[in-house]
PDB file of C-alpha atoms and ligand atoms in Angstrom:
ATOM      1  CA  UNK F   1       7.438  45.250 -59.807  1.00  0.00           C
ATOM      2  CA  UNK F   2      11.008  45.636 -58.020  1.00  0.00           C
ATOM      3  CA  UNK F   3      10.348  45.940 -54.086  1.00  0.00           C
ATOM      4  CA  UNK F   4      10.601  49.405 -53.298  1.00  0.00           C
ATOM      5  CA  UNK F   5       7.622  49.796 -55.205  1.00  0.00           C
ATOM      6  CA  UNK F   6       5.962  47.962 -53.811  1.00  0.00           C
ATOM      7  CA  UNK F   7       6.866  49.025 -50.198  1.00  0.00           C
ATOM      8  CA  UNK F   8       5.522  52.486 -51.579  1.00  0.00           C
ATOM      9  CA  UNK F   9       2.253  50.762 -52.894  1.00  0.00           C
ATOM     10  CA  UNK F  10       1.438  49.100 -49.946  1.00  0.00           C
ATOM     11  CA  UNK F  11       2.312  52.317 -48.024  1.00  0.00           C
ATOM     12  CA  UNK F  12      -0.058  54.364 -50.242  1.00  0.00           C
ATOM     13  CA  UNK F  13      -2.834  51.514 -49.753  1.00  0.00           C
ATOM     14  CA  UNK F  14      -1.913  52.071 -45.941  1.00  0.00           C
ATOM     15  CA  UNK F  15      -2.420  55.936 -46.092  1.00  0.00           C
ATOM     16  CA  UNK F  16      -5.932  55.681 -47.753  1.00  0.00           C
ATOM     17  CA  UNK F  17      -7.264  53.328 -45.509  1.00  0.00           C
ATOM     18  CA  UNK F  18      -6.136  55.427 -42.494  1.00  0.00           C
ATOM     19  CA  UNK F  19      -8.388  58.778 -44.181  1.00  0.00           C
ATOM     20  CA  UNK F  20     -11.418  56.384 -45.722  1.00  0.00           C
ATOM     21  CA  UNK F  21     -11.861  55.317 -42.313  1.00  0.00           C
ATOM     22  CA  UNK F  22     -12.852  56.313 -39.052  1.00  0.00           C
ATOM     23  CA  UNK F  23      -9.504  56.577 -36.270  1.00  0.00           C
ATOM     24  CA  UNK F  24      -8.848  54.601 -33.476  1.00  0.00           C
ATOM     25  CA  UNK F  25      -7.156  54.383 -30.738  1.00  0.00           C
ATOM     26  CA  UNK F  26      -3.472  53.173 -30.990  1.00  0.00           C
ATOM     27  CA  UNK F  27      -0.222  52.574 -29.368  1.00  0.00           C
ATOM     28  CA  UNK F  28       2.726  54.756 -30.587  1.00  0.00           C
ATOM     29  CA  UNK F  29       3.953  51.016 -30.844  1.00  0.00           C
ATOM     30  CA  UNK F  30       1.133  49.797 -32.524  1.00  0.00           C
ATOM     31  CA  UNK F  31       1.221  52.385 -35.091  1.00  0.00           C
ATOM     32  CA  UNK F  32       5.247  51.719 -35.484  1.00  0.00           C
ATOM     33  CA  UNK F  33       4.661  47.775 -35.943  1.00  0.00           C
ATOM     34  CA  UNK F  34       1.641  48.304 -38.405  1.00  0.00           C
ATOM     35  CA  UNK F  35       3.692  50.004 -40.952  1.00  0.00           C
ATOM     36  CA  UNK F  36       6.057  47.813 -41.112  1.00  0.00           C
ATOM     37  CA  UNK F  37       4.049  44.985 -41.066  1.00  0.00           C
ATOM     38  CA  UNK F  38       2.645  47.103 -43.675  1.00  0.00           C
ATOM     39  CA  UNK F  39       6.109  47.523 -45.382  1.00  0.00           C
ATOM     40  CA  UNK F  40       6.491  43.479 -45.356  1.00  0.00           C
ATOM     41  CA  UNK F  41       2.929  42.302 -46.384  1.00  0.00           C
ATOM     42  CA  UNK F  42       3.770  44.535 -49.466  1.00  0.00           C
ATOM     43  CA  UNK F  43       7.106  42.257 -50.484  1.00  0.00           C
ATOM     44  CA  UNK F  44       5.720  39.062 -48.330  1.00  0.00           C
ATOM     45  CA  UNK F  45       4.589  37.769 -51.830  1.00  0.00           C
ATOM     46  CA  UNK F  46       7.320  37.788 -53.637  1.00  0.00           C
ATOM     47  CA  UNK F  47       9.403  34.965 -50.853  1.00  0.00           C
ATOM     48  CA  UNK F  48       8.026  32.458 -53.554  1.00  0.00           C
ATOM     49  CA  UNK F  49      11.158  34.213 -55.970  1.00  0.00           C
ATOM     50  CA  UNK F  50      14.699  32.943 -54.750  1.00  0.00           C
ATOM     51  CA  UNK F  51      16.379  36.514 -55.636  1.00  0.00           C
ATOM     52  CA  UNK F  52      13.936  38.454 -53.641  1.00  0.00           C
ATOM     53  CA  UNK F  53      15.868  41.622 -51.096  1.00  0.00           C
ATOM     54  CA  UNK F  54      14.270  38.955 -48.866  1.00  0.00           C
ATOM     55  CA  UNK F  55      16.290  36.664 -49.184  1.00  0.00           C
ATOM     56  CA  UNK F  56      19.119  37.947 -50.511  1.00  0.00           C
ATOM     57  CA  UNK F  57      20.001  39.586 -47.373  1.00  0.00           C
ATOM     58  CA  UNK F  58      19.819  36.776 -45.129  1.00  0.00           C
ATOM     59  CA  UNK F  59      23.044  34.613 -44.814  1.00  0.00           C
ATOM     60  CA  UNK F  60      21.057  31.319 -45.927  1.00  0.00           C
ATOM     61  CA  UNK F  61      18.569  32.713 -47.980  1.00  0.00           C
ATOM     62  CA  UNK F  62      19.375  31.397 -50.898  1.00  0.00           C
ATOM     63  CA  UNK F  63      18.240  27.868 -49.833  1.00  0.00           C
ATOM     64  CA  UNK F  64      15.809  28.975 -47.750  1.00  0.00           C
ATOM     65  CA  UNK F  65      14.399  30.983 -50.720  1.00  0.00           C
ATOM     66  CA  UNK F  66      14.903  28.326 -53.376  1.00  0.00           C
ATOM     67  CA  UNK F  67      12.898  25.420 -50.666  1.00  0.00           C
ATOM     68  CA  UNK F  68      10.823  27.848 -50.640  1.00  0.00           C
ATOM     69  CA  UNK F  69      10.094  28.813 -54.072  1.00  0.00           C
ATOM     70  CA  UNK F  70       9.667  24.783 -55.417  1.00  0.00           C
ATOM     71  CA  UNK F  71       7.273  24.419 -52.075  1.00  0.00           C
ATOM     72  CA  UNK F  72       4.961  27.892 -53.277  1.00  0.00           C
ATOM     73  CA  UNK F  73       5.054  26.134 -56.712  1.00  0.00           C
ATOM     74  CA  UNK F  74       7.701  28.828 -58.723  1.00  0.00           C
ATOM     75  CA  UNK F  75       7.251  32.645 -58.929  1.00  0.00           C
ATOM     76  CA  UNK F  76       3.981  34.663 -59.202  1.00  0.00           C
ATOM     77  CA  UNK F  77       2.176  31.238 -58.196  1.00  0.00           C
ATOM     78  CA  UNK F  78       0.220  30.599 -55.263  1.00  0.00           C
ATOM     79  CA  UNK F  79       1.575  33.394 -52.885  1.00  0.00           C
ATOM     80  CA  UNK F  80       0.040  35.820 -56.073  1.00  0.00           C
ATOM     81  CA  UNK F  81      -3.561  34.175 -55.980  1.00  0.00           C
ATOM     82  CA  UNK F  82      -6.900  34.320 -53.882  1.00  0.00           C
ATOM     83  CA  UNK F  83      -5.791  30.771 -52.119  1.00  0.00           C
ATOM     84  CA  UNK F  84      -2.317  32.565 -51.370  1.00  0.00           C
ATOM     85  CA  UNK F  85      -3.843  36.011 -49.899  1.00  0.00           C
ATOM     86  CA  UNK F  86      -5.807  33.080 -47.534  1.00  0.00           C
ATOM     87  CA  UNK F  87      -2.969  31.064 -46.440  1.00  0.00           C
ATOM     88  CA  UNK F  88      -1.109  33.699 -45.541  1.00  0.00           C
ATOM     89  CA  UNK F  89      -4.008  35.406 -43.513  1.00  0.00           C
ATOM     90  CA  UNK F  90      -4.356  32.839 -41.914  1.00  0.00           C
ATOM     91  CA  UNK F  91      -0.137  31.786 -41.394  1.00  0.00           C
ATOM     92  CA  UNK F  92      -0.095  36.320 -40.276  1.00  0.00           C
ATOM     93  CA  UNK F  93      -2.649  36.158 -37.868  1.00  0.00           C
ATOM     94  CA  UNK F  94      -1.577  32.469 -36.053  1.00  0.00           C
ATOM     95  CA  UNK F  95       1.561  33.942 -35.599  1.00  0.00           C
ATOM     96  CA  UNK F  96       0.590  37.012 -34.152  1.00  0.00           C
ATOM     97  CA  UNK F  97      -1.852  35.328 -31.808  1.00  0.00           C
ATOM     98  CA  UNK F  98       1.523  33.475 -31.203  1.00  0.00           C
ATOM     99  CA  UNK F  99       3.716  36.558 -30.480  1.00  0.00           C
ATOM    100  CA  UNK F 100       0.334  38.473 -28.548  1.00  0.00           C
ATOM    101  CA  UNK F 101       1.411  36.858 -25.263  1.00  0.00           C
ATOM    102  CA  UNK F 102       3.727  38.140 -24.907  1.00  0.00           C
ATOM    103  CA  UNK F 103       3.419  41.966 -26.595  1.00  0.00           C
ATOM    104  CA  UNK F 104       0.254  42.831 -25.203  1.00  0.00           C
ATOM    105  CA  UNK F 105       0.852  46.403 -25.782  1.00  0.00           C
ATOM    106  CA  UNK F 106       0.714  45.816 -29.398  1.00  0.00           C
ATOM    107  CA  UNK F 107      -2.896  45.916 -30.751  1.00  0.00           C
ATOM    108  CA  UNK F 108      -2.131  42.651 -33.505  1.00  0.00           C
ATOM    109  CA  UNK F 109      -5.721  43.087 -35.117  1.00  0.00           C
ATOM    110  CA  UNK F 110      -4.510  46.719 -37.047  1.00  0.00           C
ATOM    111  CA  UNK F 111      -0.897  45.123 -37.726  1.00  0.00           C
ATOM    112  CA  UNK F 112      -2.958  42.208 -39.030  1.00  0.00           C
ATOM    113  CA  UNK F 113      -4.823  44.526 -41.320  1.00  0.00           C
ATOM    114  CA  UNK F 114      -1.685  46.926 -41.971  1.00  0.00           C
ATOM    115  CA  UNK F 115       0.162  43.386 -42.980  1.00  0.00           C
ATOM    116  CA  UNK F 116      -3.328  42.447 -45.008  1.00  0.00           C
ATOM    117  CA  UNK F 117      -2.859  46.005 -47.149  1.00  0.00           C
ATOM    118  CA  UNK F 118       0.698  45.389 -48.074  1.00  0.00           C
ATOM    119  CA  UNK F 119      -0.579  41.823 -49.289  1.00  0.00           C
ATOM    120  CA  UNK F 120      -3.019  42.609 -51.461  1.00  0.00           C
ATOM    121  CA  UNK F 121      -1.364  46.229 -52.609  1.00  0.00           C
ATOM    122  CA  UNK F 122       1.446  44.098 -54.005  1.00  0.00           C
ATOM    123  CA  UNK F 123      -1.002  41.314 -55.944  1.00  0.00           C
ATOM    124  CA  UNK F 124      -2.823  44.740 -57.483  1.00  0.00           C
ATOM    125  CA  UNK F 125       0.308  46.324 -58.572  1.00  0.00           C
ATOM    126  CA  UNK F 126       2.192  42.764 -59.861  1.00  0.00           C
ATOM    127  CA  UNK F 127      -1.148  42.888 -62.100  1.00  0.00           C
ATOM    128  CA  UNK F 128      -0.272  45.645 -63.719  1.00  0.00           C
ATOM    129  CA  UNK F 129       3.021  44.234 -65.102  1.00  0.00           C
ATOM    130  CA  UNK F 130       3.289  42.000 -68.260  1.00  0.00           C
ATOM    131  CA  UNK F 131       3.535  38.966 -66.598  1.00  0.00           C
ATOM    132  CA  UNK F 132      -0.033  39.248 -64.916  1.00  0.00           C
ATOM    133  CA  UNK F 133      -0.832  37.451 -61.738  1.00  0.00           C
ATOM    134  CA  UNK F 134      -2.475  33.892 -61.823  1.00  0.00           C
ATOM    135  CA  UNK F 135      -5.598  34.900 -59.115  1.00  0.00           C
ATOM    136  CA  UNK F 136      -7.338  32.150 -59.820  1.00  0.00           C
ATOM    137  CA  UNK F 137      -5.398  29.093 -59.359  1.00  0.00           C
ATOM    138  CA  UNK F 138      -5.947  26.305 -59.792  1.00  0.00           C
ATOM    139  CA  UNK F 139      -7.357  27.993 -62.839  1.00  0.00           C
ATOM    140  CA  UNK F 140      -3.496  28.368 -65.087  1.00  0.00           C
ATOM    141  CA  UNK F 141      -4.739  31.890 -66.305  1.00  0.00           C
ATOM    142  CA  UNK F 142      -2.693  34.870 -65.899  1.00  0.00           C
ATOM    143  CA  UNK F 143      -4.698  38.231 -65.562  1.00  0.00           C
ATOM    144  CA  UNK F 144      -3.462  41.779 -66.136  1.00  0.00           C
ATOM    145  CA  UNK F 145      -4.476  45.115 -66.485  1.00  0.00           C
ATOM    146  CA  UNK F 146      -5.406  46.318 -69.133  1.00  0.00           C
ATOM    147  CA  UNK F 147      -5.875  42.643 -70.593  1.00  0.00           C
ATOM    148  CA  UNK F 148      -3.275  43.748 -73.486  1.00  0.00           C
ATOM    149  CA  UNK F 149       0.332  42.614 -72.350  1.00  0.00           C
ATOM    150  CA  UNK F 150       1.829  45.488 -74.650  1.00  0.00           C
ATOM    151  CA  UNK F 151       0.346  47.899 -72.640  1.00  0.00           C
ATOM    152  CA  UNK F 152       1.514  46.747 -69.526  1.00  0.00           C
ATOM    153  CA  UNK F 153       4.207  47.523 -67.367  1.00  0.00           C
ATOM    154  CA  UNK F 154       7.872  45.833 -67.291  1.00  0.00           C
ATOM    155  CA  UNK F 155       9.610  44.783 -64.108  1.00  0.00           C
ATOM    156  CA  UNK F 156      12.036  47.939 -62.924  1.00  0.00           C
ATOM    157  CA  UNK F 157      11.597  49.341 -66.323  1.00  0.00           C
ATOM    158  CA  UNK F 158      11.693  53.433 -67.154  1.00  0.00           C
ATOM    159  CA  UNK F 159       7.762  53.673 -66.652  1.00  0.00           C
ATOM    160  CA  UNK F 160       8.135  52.260 -63.164  1.00  0.00           C
ATOM    161  CA  UNK F 161      11.248  54.230 -62.504  1.00  0.00           C
ATOM    162  CA  UNK F 162      10.548  57.231 -63.493  1.00  0.00           C
ATOM    163  CA  UNK F 163       6.475  57.110 -63.781  1.00  0.00           C
ATOM    164  CA  UNK F 164       5.144  55.174 -62.010  1.00  0.00           C
ATOM    165  CA  UNK F 165       7.202  55.714 -58.313  1.00  0.00           C
ATOM    166  CA  UNK F 166       7.508  59.472 -58.315  1.00  0.00           C
ATOM    167  CA  UNK F 167       3.666  59.614 -59.463  1.00  0.00           C
ATOM    168  CA  UNK F 168       3.182  57.410 -56.000  1.00  0.00           C
ATOM    169  CA  UNK F 169       5.540  59.674 -54.098  1.00  0.00           C
ATOM    170  CA  UNK F 170       3.572  62.755 -55.054  1.00  0.00           C
ATOM    171  CA  UNK F 171       0.076  60.674 -54.590  1.00  0.00           C
ATOM    172  CA  UNK F 172       1.311  60.060 -50.995  1.00  0.00           C
ATOM    173  CA  UNK F 173       1.945  64.232 -50.868  1.00  0.00           C
ATOM    174  CA  UNK F 174      -1.530  65.366 -52.336  1.00  0.00           C
ATOM    175  CA  UNK F 175      -3.019  62.640 -49.710  1.00  0.00           C
ATOM    176  CA  UNK F 176      -1.271  64.068 -47.238  1.00  0.00           C
ATOM    177  CA  UNK F 177      -1.901  67.552 -47.959  1.00  0.00           C
ATOM    178  CA  UNK F 178      -5.413  67.630 -48.759  1.00  0.00           C
ATOM    179  CA  UNK F 179      -5.589  65.742 -45.279  1.00  0.00           C
ATOM    180  CA  UNK F 180      -3.815  67.160 -43.293  1.00  0.00           C
ATOM    181  CA  UNK F 181      -6.604  67.834 -40.289  1.00  0.00           C
ATOM    182  CA  UNK F 182      -6.878  63.867 -39.770  1.00  0.00           C
ATOM    183  CA  UNK F 183      -3.692  62.946 -40.029  1.00  0.00           C
ATOM    184  CA  UNK F 184      -2.577  65.712 -37.191  1.00  0.00           C
ATOM    185  CA  UNK F 185      -5.385  64.585 -35.787  1.00  0.00           C
ATOM    186  CA  UNK F 186      -3.850  60.762 -35.813  1.00  0.00           C
ATOM    187  CA  UNK F 187      -0.726  61.813 -34.527  1.00  0.00           C
ATOM    188  CA  UNK F 188      -1.997  64.241 -31.356  1.00  0.00           C
ATOM    189  CA  UNK F 189      -4.780  62.610 -30.269  1.00  0.00           C
ATOM    190  CA  UNK F 190      -5.580  59.214 -31.434  1.00  0.00           C
ATOM    191  CA  UNK F 191      -1.576  57.926 -30.612  1.00  0.00           C
ATOM    192  CA  UNK F 192      -0.806  57.454 -26.987  1.00  0.00           C
TER     193      UNK F 192
HETATM  194 ZN1   ZN Y 201       5.175  39.843 -56.923  1.00  0.00          ZN
END
């Protein structure tokens, strides 16, 4: 699945979470950083791919990407499993706690959740692709939905580009339209 589909799916998952949970007061800065963290989480599992957009834009990205690919066991391996979810959950939490003293106006708890929602949405979305996801590593089986590969999506294929991506855009439009008052409340009263 492409980076932009992953980011849109991550954003969709974040929007759904906002709709389903009661609103909390957050600082404007926390809101912005949370959306960015959500996007980063949405593509983070693919740091195990040396050609990921993540690495392409960095000067020595290719080298670092290749090294990380080896460390994580290759593409769609450790970072695409439940163990990977826990590893990244722990790592990102540690990093945010380290940064907290310098950014006391940020609610790291919310930012961490936004990152993890993006991260998990990535694995769910990858499950709909032909390659599948090794959720239960070290059990070396890749799982996918539906179980038959033939009915799954091809990364960057016509179905992803012309059905899934526009479908997600429409779904987000629907979410924001049908929960308009909640989002209005969020922007008017909860952000400070
Ligand atoms: Zn992936």
